Short mmCIF file of C-alpha atoms and ligand atoms in Angstrom, two decimals:
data_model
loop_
_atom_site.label_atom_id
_atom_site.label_comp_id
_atom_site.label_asym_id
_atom_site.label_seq_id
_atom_site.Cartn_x
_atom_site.Cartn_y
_atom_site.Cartn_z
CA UNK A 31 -30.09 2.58 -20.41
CA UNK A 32 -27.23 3.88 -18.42
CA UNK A 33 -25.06 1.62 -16.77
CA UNK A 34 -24.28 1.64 -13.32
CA UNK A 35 -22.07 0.52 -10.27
CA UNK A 36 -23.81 0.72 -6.93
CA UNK A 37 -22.03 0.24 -3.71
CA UNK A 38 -23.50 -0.15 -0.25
CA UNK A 39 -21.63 -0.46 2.98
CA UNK A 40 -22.02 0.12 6.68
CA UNK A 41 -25.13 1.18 8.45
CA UNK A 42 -27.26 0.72 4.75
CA UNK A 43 -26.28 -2.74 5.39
CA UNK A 44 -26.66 -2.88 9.42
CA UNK A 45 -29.68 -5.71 9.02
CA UNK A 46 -32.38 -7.16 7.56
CA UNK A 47 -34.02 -3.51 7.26
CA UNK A 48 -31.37 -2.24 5.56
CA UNK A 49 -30.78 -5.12 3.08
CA UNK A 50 -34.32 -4.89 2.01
CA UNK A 51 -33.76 -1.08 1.65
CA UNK A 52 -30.80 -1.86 -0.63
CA UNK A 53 -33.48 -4.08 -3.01
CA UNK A 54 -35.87 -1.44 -3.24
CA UNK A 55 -33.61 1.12 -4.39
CA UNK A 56 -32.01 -1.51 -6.58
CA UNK A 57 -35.77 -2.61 -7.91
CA UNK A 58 -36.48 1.71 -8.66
CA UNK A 59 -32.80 2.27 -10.68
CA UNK A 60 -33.21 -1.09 -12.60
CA UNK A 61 -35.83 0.08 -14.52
CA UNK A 62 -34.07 2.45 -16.16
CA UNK A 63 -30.19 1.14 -15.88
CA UNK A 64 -28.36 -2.43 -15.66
CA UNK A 65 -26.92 -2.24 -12.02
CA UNK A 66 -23.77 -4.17 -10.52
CA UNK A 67 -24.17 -4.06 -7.17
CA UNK A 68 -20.69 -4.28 -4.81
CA UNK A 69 -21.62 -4.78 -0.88
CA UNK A 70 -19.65 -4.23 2.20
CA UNK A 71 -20.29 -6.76 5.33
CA UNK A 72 -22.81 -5.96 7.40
CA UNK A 73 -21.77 -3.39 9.43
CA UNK A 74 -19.19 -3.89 12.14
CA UNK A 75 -18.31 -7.88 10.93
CA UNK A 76 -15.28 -6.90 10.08
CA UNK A 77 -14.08 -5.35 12.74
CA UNK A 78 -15.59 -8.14 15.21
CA UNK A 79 -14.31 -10.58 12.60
CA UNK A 80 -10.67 -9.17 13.45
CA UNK A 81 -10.88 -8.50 16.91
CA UNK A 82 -12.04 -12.54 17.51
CA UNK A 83 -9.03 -13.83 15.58
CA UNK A 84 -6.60 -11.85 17.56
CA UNK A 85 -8.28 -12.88 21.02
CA UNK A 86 -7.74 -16.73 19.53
CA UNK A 87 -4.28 -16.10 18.62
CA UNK A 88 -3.84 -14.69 22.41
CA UNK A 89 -6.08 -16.79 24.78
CA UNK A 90 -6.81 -20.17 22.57
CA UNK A 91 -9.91 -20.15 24.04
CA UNK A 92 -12.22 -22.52 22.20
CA UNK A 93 -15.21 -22.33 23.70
CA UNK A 94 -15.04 -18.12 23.30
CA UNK A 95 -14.61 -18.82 19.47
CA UNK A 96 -18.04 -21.14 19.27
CA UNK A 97 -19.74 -18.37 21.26
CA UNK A 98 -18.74 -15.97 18.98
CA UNK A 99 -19.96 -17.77 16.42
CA UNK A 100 -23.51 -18.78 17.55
CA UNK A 101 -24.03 -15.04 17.78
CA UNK A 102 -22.79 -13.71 14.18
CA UNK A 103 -24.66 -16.83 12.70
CA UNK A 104 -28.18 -15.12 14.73
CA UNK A 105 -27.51 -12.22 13.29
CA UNK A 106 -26.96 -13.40 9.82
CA UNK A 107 -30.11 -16.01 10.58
CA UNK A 108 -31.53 -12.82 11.15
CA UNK A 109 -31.14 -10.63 8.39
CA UNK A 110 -32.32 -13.66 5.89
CA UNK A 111 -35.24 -13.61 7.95
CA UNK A 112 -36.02 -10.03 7.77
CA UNK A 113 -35.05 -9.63 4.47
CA UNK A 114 -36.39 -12.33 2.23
CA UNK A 115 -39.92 -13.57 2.19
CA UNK A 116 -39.79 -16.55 0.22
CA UNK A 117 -39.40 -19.35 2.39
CA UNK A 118 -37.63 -21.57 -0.43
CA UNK A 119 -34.88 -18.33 -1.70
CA UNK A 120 -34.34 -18.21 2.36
CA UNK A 121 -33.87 -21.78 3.14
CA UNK A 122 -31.22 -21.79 -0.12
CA UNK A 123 -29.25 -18.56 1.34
CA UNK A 124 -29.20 -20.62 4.77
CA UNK A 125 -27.38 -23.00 3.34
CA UNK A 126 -24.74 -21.18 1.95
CA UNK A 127 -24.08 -19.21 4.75
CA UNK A 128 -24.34 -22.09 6.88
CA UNK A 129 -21.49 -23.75 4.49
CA UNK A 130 -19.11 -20.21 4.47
CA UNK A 131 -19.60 -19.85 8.61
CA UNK A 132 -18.13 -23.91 8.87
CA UNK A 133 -15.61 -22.80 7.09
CA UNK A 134 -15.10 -20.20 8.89
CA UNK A 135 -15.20 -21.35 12.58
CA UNK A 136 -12.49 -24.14 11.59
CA UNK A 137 -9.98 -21.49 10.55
CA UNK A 138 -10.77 -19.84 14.00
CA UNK A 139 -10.01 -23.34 15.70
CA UNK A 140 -6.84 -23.55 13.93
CA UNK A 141 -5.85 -20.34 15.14
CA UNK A 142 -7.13 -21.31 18.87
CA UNK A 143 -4.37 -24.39 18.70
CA UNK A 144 -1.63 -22.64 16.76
CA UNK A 145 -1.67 -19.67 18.68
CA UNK A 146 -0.48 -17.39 16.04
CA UNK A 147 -2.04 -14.92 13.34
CA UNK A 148 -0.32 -13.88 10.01
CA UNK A 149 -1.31 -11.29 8.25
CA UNK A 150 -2.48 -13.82 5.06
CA UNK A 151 -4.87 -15.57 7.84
CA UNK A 152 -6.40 -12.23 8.99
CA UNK A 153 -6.89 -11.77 5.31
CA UNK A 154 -8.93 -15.22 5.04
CA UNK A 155 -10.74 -14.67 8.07
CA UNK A 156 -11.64 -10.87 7.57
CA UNK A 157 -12.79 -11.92 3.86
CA UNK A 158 -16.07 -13.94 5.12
CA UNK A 159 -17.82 -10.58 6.17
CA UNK A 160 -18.87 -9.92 2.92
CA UNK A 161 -18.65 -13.67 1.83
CA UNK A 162 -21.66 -13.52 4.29
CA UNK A 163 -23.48 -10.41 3.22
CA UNK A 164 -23.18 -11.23 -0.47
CA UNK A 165 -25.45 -13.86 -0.85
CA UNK A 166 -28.05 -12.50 1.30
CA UNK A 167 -28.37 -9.43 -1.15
CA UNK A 168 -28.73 -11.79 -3.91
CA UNK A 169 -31.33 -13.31 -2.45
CA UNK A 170 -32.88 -10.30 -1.48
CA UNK A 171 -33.06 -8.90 -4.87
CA UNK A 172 -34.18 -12.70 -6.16
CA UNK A 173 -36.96 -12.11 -3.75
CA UNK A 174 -37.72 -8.81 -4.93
CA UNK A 175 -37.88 -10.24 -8.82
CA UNK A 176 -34.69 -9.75 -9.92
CA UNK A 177 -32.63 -12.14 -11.22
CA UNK A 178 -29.47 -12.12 -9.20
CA UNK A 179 -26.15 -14.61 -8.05
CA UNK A 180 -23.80 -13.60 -6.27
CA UNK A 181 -19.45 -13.54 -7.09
CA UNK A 182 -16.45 -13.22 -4.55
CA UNK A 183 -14.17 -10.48 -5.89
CA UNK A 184 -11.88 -13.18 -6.93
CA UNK A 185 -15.02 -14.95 -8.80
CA UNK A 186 -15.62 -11.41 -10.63
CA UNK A 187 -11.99 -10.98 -11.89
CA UNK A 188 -9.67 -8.94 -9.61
CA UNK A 189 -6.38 -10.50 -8.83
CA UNK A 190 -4.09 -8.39 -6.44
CA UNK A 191 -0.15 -8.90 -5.43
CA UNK A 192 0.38 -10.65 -2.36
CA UNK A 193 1.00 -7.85 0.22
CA UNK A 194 -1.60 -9.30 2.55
CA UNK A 195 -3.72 -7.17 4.70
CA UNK A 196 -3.13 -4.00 1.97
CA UNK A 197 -3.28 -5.49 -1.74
CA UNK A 198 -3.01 -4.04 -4.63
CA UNK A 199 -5.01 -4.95 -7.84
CA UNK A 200 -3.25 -6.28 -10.83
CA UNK A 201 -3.39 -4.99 -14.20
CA UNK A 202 -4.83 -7.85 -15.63
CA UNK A 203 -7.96 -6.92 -13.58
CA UNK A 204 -9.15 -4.78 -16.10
CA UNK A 205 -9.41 -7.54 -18.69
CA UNK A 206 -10.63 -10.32 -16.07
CA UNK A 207 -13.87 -8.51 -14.92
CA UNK A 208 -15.50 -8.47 -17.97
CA UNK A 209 -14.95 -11.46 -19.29
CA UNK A 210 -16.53 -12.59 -16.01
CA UNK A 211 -19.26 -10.15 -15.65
CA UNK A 212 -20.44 -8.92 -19.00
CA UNK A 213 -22.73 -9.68 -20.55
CA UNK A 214 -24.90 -8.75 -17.41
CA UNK A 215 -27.45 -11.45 -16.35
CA UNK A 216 -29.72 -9.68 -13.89
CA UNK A 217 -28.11 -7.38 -10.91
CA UNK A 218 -24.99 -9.41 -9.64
CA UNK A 219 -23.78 -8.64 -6.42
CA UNK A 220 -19.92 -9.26 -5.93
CA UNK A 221 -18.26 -9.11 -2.72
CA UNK A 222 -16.33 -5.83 -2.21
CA UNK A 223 -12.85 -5.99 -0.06
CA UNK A 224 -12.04 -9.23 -1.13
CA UNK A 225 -9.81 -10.92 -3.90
CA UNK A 226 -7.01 -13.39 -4.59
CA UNK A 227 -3.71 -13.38 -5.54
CA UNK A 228 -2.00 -15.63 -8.27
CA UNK A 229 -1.53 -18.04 -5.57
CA UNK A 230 -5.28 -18.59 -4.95
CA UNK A 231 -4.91 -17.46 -1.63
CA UNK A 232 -7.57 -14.99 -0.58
CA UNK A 233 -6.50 -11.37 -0.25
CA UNK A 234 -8.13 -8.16 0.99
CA UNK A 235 -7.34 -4.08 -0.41
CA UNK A 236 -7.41 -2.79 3.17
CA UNK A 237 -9.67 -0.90 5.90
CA UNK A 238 -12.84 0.22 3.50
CA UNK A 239 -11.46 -1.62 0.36
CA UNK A 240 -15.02 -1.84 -0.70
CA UNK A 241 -14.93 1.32 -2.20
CA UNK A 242 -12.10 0.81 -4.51
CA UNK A 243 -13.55 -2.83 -5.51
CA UNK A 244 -16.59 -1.11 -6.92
CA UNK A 245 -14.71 1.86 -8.91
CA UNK A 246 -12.39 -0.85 -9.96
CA UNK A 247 -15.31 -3.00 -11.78
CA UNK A 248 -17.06 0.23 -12.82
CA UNK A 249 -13.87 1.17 -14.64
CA UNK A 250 -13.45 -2.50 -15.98
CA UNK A 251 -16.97 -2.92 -17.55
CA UNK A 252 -16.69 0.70 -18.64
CA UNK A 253 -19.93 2.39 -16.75
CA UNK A 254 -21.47 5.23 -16.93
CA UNK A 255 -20.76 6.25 -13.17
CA UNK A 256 -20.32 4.50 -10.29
CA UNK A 257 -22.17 5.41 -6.93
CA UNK A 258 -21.11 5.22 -3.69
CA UNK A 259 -24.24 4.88 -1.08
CA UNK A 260 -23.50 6.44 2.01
CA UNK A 261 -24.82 7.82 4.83
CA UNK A 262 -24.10 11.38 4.27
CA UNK A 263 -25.82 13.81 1.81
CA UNK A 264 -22.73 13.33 -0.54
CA UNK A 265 -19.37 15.07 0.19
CA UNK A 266 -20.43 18.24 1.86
CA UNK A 267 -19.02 22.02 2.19
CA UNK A 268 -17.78 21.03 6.03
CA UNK A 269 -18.63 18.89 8.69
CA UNK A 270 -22.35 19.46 9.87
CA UNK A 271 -21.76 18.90 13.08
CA UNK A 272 -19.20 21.94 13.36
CA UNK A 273 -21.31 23.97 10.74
CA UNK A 274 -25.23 23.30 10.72
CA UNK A 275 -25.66 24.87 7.36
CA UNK A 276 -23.72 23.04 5.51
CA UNK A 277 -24.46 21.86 2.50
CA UNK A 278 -23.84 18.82 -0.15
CA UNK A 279 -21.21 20.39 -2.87
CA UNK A 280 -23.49 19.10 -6.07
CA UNK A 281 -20.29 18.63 -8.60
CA UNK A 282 -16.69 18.40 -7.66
CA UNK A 283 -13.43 17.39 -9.69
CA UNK A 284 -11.59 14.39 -8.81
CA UNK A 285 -8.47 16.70 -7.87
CA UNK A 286 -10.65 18.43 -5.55
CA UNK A 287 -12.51 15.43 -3.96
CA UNK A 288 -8.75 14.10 -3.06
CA UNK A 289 -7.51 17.16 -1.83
CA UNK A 290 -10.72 16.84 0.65
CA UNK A 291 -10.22 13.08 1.46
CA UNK A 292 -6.92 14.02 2.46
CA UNK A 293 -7.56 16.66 4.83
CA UNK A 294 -9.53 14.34 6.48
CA UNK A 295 -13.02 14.65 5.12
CA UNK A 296 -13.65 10.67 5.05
CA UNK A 297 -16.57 10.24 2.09
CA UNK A 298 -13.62 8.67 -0.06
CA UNK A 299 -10.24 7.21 0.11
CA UNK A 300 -8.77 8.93 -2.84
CA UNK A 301 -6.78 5.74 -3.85
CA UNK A 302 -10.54 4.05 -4.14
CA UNK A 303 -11.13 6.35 -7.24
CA UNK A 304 -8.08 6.20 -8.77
CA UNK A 305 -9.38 3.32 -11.04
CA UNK A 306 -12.89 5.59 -12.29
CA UNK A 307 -10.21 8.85 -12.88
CA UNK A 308 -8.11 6.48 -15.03
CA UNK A 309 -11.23 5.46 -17.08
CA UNK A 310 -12.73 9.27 -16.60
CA UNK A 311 -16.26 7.61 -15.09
CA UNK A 312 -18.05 9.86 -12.96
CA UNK A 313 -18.21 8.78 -9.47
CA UNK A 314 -21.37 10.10 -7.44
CA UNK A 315 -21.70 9.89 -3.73
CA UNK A 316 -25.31 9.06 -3.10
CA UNK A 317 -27.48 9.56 0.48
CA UNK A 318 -29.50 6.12 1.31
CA UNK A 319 -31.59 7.65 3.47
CA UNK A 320 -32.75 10.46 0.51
CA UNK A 321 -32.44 8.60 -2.70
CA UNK A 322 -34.20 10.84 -4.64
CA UNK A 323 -31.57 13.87 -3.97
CA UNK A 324 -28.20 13.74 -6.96
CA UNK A 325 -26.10 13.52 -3.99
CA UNK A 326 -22.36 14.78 -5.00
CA UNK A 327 -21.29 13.77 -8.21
CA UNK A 328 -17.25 13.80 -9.34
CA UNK A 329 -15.99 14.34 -12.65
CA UNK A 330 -12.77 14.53 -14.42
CA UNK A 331 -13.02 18.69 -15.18
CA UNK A 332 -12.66 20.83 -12.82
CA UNK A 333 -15.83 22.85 -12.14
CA UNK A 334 -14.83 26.21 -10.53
CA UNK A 335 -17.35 27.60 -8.42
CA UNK A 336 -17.48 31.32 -8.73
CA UNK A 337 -16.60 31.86 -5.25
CA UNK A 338 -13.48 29.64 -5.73
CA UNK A 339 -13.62 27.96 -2.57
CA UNK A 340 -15.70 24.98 -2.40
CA UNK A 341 -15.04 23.08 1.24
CA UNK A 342 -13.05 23.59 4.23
CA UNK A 343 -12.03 20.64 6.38
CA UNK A 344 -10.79 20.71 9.75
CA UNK A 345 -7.50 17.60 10.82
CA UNK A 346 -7.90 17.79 14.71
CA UNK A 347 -5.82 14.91 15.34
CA UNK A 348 -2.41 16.17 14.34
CA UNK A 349 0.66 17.99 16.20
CA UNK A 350 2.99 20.31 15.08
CA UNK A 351 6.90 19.08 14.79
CA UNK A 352 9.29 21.80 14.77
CA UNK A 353 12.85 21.97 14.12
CA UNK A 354 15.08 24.66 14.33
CA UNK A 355 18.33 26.03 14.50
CA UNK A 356 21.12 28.57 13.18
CA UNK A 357 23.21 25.84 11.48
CA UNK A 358 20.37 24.90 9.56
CA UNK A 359 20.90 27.97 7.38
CA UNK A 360 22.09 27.29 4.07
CA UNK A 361 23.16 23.41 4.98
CA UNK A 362 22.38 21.21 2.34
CA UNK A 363 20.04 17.65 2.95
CA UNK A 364 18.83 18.93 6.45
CA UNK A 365 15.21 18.62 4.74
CA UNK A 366 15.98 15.42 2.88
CA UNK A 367 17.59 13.84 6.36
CA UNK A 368 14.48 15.03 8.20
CA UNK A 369 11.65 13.45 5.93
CA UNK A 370 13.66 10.16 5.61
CA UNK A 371 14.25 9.90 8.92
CA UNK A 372 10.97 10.51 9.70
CA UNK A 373 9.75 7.77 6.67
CA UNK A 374 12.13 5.20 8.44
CA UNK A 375 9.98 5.31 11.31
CA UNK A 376 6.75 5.09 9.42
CA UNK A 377 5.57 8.58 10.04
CA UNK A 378 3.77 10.51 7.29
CA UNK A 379 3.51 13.75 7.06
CA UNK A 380 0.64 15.84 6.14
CA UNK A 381 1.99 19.07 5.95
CA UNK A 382 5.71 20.82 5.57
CA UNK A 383 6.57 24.66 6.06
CA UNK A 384 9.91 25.97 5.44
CA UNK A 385 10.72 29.74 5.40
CA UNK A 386 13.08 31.67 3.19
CA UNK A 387 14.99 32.27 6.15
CA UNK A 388 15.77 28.45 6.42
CA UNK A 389 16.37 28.61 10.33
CA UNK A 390 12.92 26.15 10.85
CA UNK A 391 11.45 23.42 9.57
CA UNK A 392 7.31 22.97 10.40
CA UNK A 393 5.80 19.93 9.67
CA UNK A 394 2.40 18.78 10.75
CA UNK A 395 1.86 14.70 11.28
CA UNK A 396 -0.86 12.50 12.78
CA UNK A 397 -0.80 13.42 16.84
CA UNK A 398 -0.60 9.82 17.63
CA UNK A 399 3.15 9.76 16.01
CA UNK A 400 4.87 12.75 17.70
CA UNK A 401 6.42 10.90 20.20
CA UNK A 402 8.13 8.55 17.83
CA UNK A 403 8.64 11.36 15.26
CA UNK A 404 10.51 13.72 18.07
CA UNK A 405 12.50 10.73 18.64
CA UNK A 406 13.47 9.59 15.16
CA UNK A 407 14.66 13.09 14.90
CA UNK A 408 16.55 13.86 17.89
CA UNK A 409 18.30 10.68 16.78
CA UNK A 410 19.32 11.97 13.49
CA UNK A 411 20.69 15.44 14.23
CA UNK A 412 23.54 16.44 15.75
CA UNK A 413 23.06 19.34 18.18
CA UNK A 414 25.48 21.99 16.37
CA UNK A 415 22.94 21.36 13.27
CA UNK A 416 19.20 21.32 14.71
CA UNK A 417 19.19 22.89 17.96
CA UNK A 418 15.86 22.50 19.05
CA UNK A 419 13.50 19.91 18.54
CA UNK A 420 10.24 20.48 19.55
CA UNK A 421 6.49 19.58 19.29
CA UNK A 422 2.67 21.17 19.83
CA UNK A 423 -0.23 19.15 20.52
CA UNK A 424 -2.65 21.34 20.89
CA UNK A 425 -2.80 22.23 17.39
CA UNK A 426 -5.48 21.33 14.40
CA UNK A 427 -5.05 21.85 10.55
CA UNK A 428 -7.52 23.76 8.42
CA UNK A 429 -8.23 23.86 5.08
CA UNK A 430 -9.86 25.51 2.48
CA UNK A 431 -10.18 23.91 -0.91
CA UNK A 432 -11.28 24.40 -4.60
CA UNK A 433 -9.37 24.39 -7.80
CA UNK A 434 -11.16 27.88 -8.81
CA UNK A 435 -8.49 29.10 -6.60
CA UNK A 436 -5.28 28.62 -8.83
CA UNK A 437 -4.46 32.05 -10.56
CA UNK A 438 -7.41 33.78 -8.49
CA UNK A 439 -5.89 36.62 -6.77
CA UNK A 440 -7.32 37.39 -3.58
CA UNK A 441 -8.12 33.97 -2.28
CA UNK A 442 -5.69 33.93 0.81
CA UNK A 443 -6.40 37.15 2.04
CA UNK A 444 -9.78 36.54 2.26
CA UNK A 445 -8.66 33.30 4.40
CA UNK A 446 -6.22 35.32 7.00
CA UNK A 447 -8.99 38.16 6.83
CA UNK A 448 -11.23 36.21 8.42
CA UNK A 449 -8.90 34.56 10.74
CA UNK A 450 -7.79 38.30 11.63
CA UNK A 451 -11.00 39.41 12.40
CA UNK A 452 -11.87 36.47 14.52
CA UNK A 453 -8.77 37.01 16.48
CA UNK A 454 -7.70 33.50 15.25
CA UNK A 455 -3.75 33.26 15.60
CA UNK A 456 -2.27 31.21 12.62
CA UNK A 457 0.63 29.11 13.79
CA UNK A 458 1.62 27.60 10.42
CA UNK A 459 0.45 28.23 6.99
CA UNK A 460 0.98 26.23 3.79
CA UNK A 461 0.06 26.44 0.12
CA UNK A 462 1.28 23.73 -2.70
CA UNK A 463 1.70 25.65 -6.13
CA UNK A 464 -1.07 23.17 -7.21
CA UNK A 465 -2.92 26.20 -5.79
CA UNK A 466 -6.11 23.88 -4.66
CA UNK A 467 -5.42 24.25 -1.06
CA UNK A 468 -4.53 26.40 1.28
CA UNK A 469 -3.81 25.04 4.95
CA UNK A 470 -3.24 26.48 7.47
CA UNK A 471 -3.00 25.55 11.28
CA UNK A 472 -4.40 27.34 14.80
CA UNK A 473 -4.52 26.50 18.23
CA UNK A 474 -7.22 23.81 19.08
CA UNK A 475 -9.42 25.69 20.61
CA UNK A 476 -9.95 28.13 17.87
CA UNK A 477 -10.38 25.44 15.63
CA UNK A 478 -14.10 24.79 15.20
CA UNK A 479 -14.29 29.02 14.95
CA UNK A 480 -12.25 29.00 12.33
CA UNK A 481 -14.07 26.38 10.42
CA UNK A 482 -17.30 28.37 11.12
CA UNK A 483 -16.17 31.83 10.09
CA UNK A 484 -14.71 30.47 6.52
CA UNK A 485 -17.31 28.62 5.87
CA UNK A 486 -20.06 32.09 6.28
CA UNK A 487 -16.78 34.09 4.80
CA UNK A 488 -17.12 31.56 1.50
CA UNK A 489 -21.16 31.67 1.10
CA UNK A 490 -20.81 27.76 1.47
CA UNK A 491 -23.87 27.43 3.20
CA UNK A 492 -25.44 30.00 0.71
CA UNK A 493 -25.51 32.82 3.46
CA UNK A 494 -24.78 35.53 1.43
N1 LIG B 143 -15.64 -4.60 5.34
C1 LIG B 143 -14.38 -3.98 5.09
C2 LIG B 143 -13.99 -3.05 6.23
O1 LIG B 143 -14.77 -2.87 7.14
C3 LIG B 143 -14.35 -3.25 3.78
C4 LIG B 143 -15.31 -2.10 3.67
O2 LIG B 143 -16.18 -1.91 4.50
O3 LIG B 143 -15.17 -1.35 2.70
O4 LIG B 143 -12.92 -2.53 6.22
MG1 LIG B 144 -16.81 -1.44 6.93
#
């Protein structure tokens, strides 16, 4: 009897369909392991959640709010309907919805007459998307047979700091979850996203918090591994669109599954693991529309793969931030006055090249920031120290990753090899002495090629 953390989000919780699909795979891995099941809103609440509140806060229009409300109370209507069969379960998750979307449409009136929208009260309203979907899954899986209530994340034990809109669990989480959760009675389904603080006031993690609730309470009741449902066939060797034969990387280390959330491969946020790598649980990244494949599973060791390189990722929405000049060489804090600069205005960066000659500085960012970034700069340096100050759109990152790599001679050739023989110009190249990356960047257009001939170059998609 293993036991497990599942967690479900986005289109595998889209409807009434869906939901029921969540039971049945819950009903087939019961037999064999105590579940807790975490659940995201159905998909999209949240963001229509958000996008009403700020249209109150502008407009005040009341009668937009009720209309927006008769329609997410259909579609919850609906998904009870779909989803459970017994008349007397569905009547009983009516009424609890029914209760959580009065709530609900008086906070939205309040905002309608106050005109104004803090980030605590986006934090209350954004938390009823899965306040909504968790009791429906309950009763699902109470109409499928299994016993089953349903907990806030606040009702399951995680407390967070106040930073509203991006919390952060306290440590005392650890200890709380159990004590609320253990021993299991039947499959409980807790509310991902969602907590409080010490306050009482409802909280959320962020964008896609679910993920970290669930790794947080599989680390807390100590399971075996926690799964992530999604709708991918686990973390895969590239994108499929750019690459058709690529495949889902069976085992991956937690070092390497960050490196490849950060270049932009979004299975994972790496800071939703962080709570299973603390604990060492395996985390697995499971298909729902294949259940019976392992899907990717991540553990603490790193697994080399004997071809070293286990993914590339491609970052198209970046630009390249140059800047340059001779009395840059051999000045001391032109880096440090650069990147804090640069902080001040709430830019991160996601790369950094520096030569030995020390007459540039290269530093990719998120495209969307250059402007600001360009600015914060030019208003920093002094023209006798940076001359130029300059910028490139039409740039994308690349990446190839796997920990194999570090001490494996040979690795980076084989990368600008392959770009050579494409005819692939590299712009900008760095390597972290962690050794499990190497990035580089090219011109957009050769972006997807490059992808394409690493991926063949690598066997990823078991061409040779
Ligand atoms: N429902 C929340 C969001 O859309 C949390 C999640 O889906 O993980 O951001
Ligand atoms: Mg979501």
């Amino acid at each position: 009897m293993a036991r497990l953390v599942m967690k479900f989000g986005g289109v595998s919780v889209a409807d009434g369909n869906r939901l029921r699909h969540v039971g049945d795979l819950v009903l087939h891995f019961s037999r064999d392991n105590e579940i807790v099941l975490v659940t995201s809103a159905l998909q999209g609440v949240t963001d229509d959640l958000l996008a009403c509140a700020k249209k109150a806060a502008k407009e005040g229009n009341v009668s937009e709010v009720i209309d927006f409300m008769e329609k997410l109370t259909d579609r919850h209507n609906q998904a009870i309907t779909d989803a459970i069969k017994d008349p007397q379960i569905a009547k009983e998750v009516s009424e609890t919805i029914s209760n959580k979307l009065s709530e609900l449409e008086k906070a939205y009136i309040g905002i309608c007459y106050l005109g104004e929208l803090t980030a605590r009260s986006l934090d209350y309203i954004s938390s009823y998307g899965e306040q909504l979907a968790a009791p429906i899954l309950a009763g699902v899986l109470r109409d499928m047979g299994i016993p089953s209530l349903h907990y806030t994340g606040s009702e399951a034990g995680i407390i967070t700091d106040s930073n509203y809109g991006d919390c952060r669990p306290l440590e005392k989480t650890y200890n709380l979850i159990p004590q609320r959760l253990l021993p299991l009675k039947g499959v409980p389904v807790v509310t991902g996203f969602i907590a409080k603080d010490e306050k009482g006031t409802i909280t959320t993690l962020g964008r896609g918090g679910s993920d970290l609730s669930a790794s947080l309470i599989g680390a807390a009741i100590d399971a075996d591994e926690i799964w992530f449902w999604k709708e991918t066939y686990g973390i895969m060797t590239t994108d499929p669109k750019i690459v058709p034969e690529a495949r889902s990387i069976p085992s991956i280390s937690y070092r390497e599954a960050m490196e490849l959330s950060n270049f932009g491969a979004k299975v994972l946020h790496p800071r939703s693991i962080e709570p299973a790598i603390r604990k060492g649980i395996p985390v697995r990244v499971k298909c729902t529309f294949d259940p019976d494949i392992p899907g990717t599973l991540i553990v603490h060791e790193d697994v080399p793969k004997a071809d070293v390189i286990k993914a590339v990722t491609l970052h198209k929405n970046v630009a390249l931030l140059n800047i340059s000049g001779a009395g840059m060489i051999g000045t001391l804090g032109v880096a440090a006055r650069a990147f804090s600069a640069l902080a001040k205005a709430g830019i991160n960066i996601v790369m950094i090249s520096q030569g030995s000659s020390e007459v540039n500085i290269s530093m990719i960012i998120e495209e969307r920031q250059v402007e600001k970034a360009e600015d914060a700069l030019r208003a920093e340096f002094p023209r006798d120290l940076v001359k130029d100050i300059s910028h490139d759109h039409d740039v994308s990152a690349v990446a190839v990753v796997g920990a194999g790599m570090a001490g494996t001679p040979g690795v980076a050739a084989r990368v600008f090899k392959a770009m050579g023989a494409a005819k692939i110009n590299v712009v900008m190249i760095s390597q972290a002495s962690g050794q499990l990356n190497i990035s580089f960047v090219v011109a957009s257009k050769d972006a997807e090629q490059a992808v394409r001939e690493l991926h063949r170059e690598f066997g990823l998609g078991g061409e040779t």
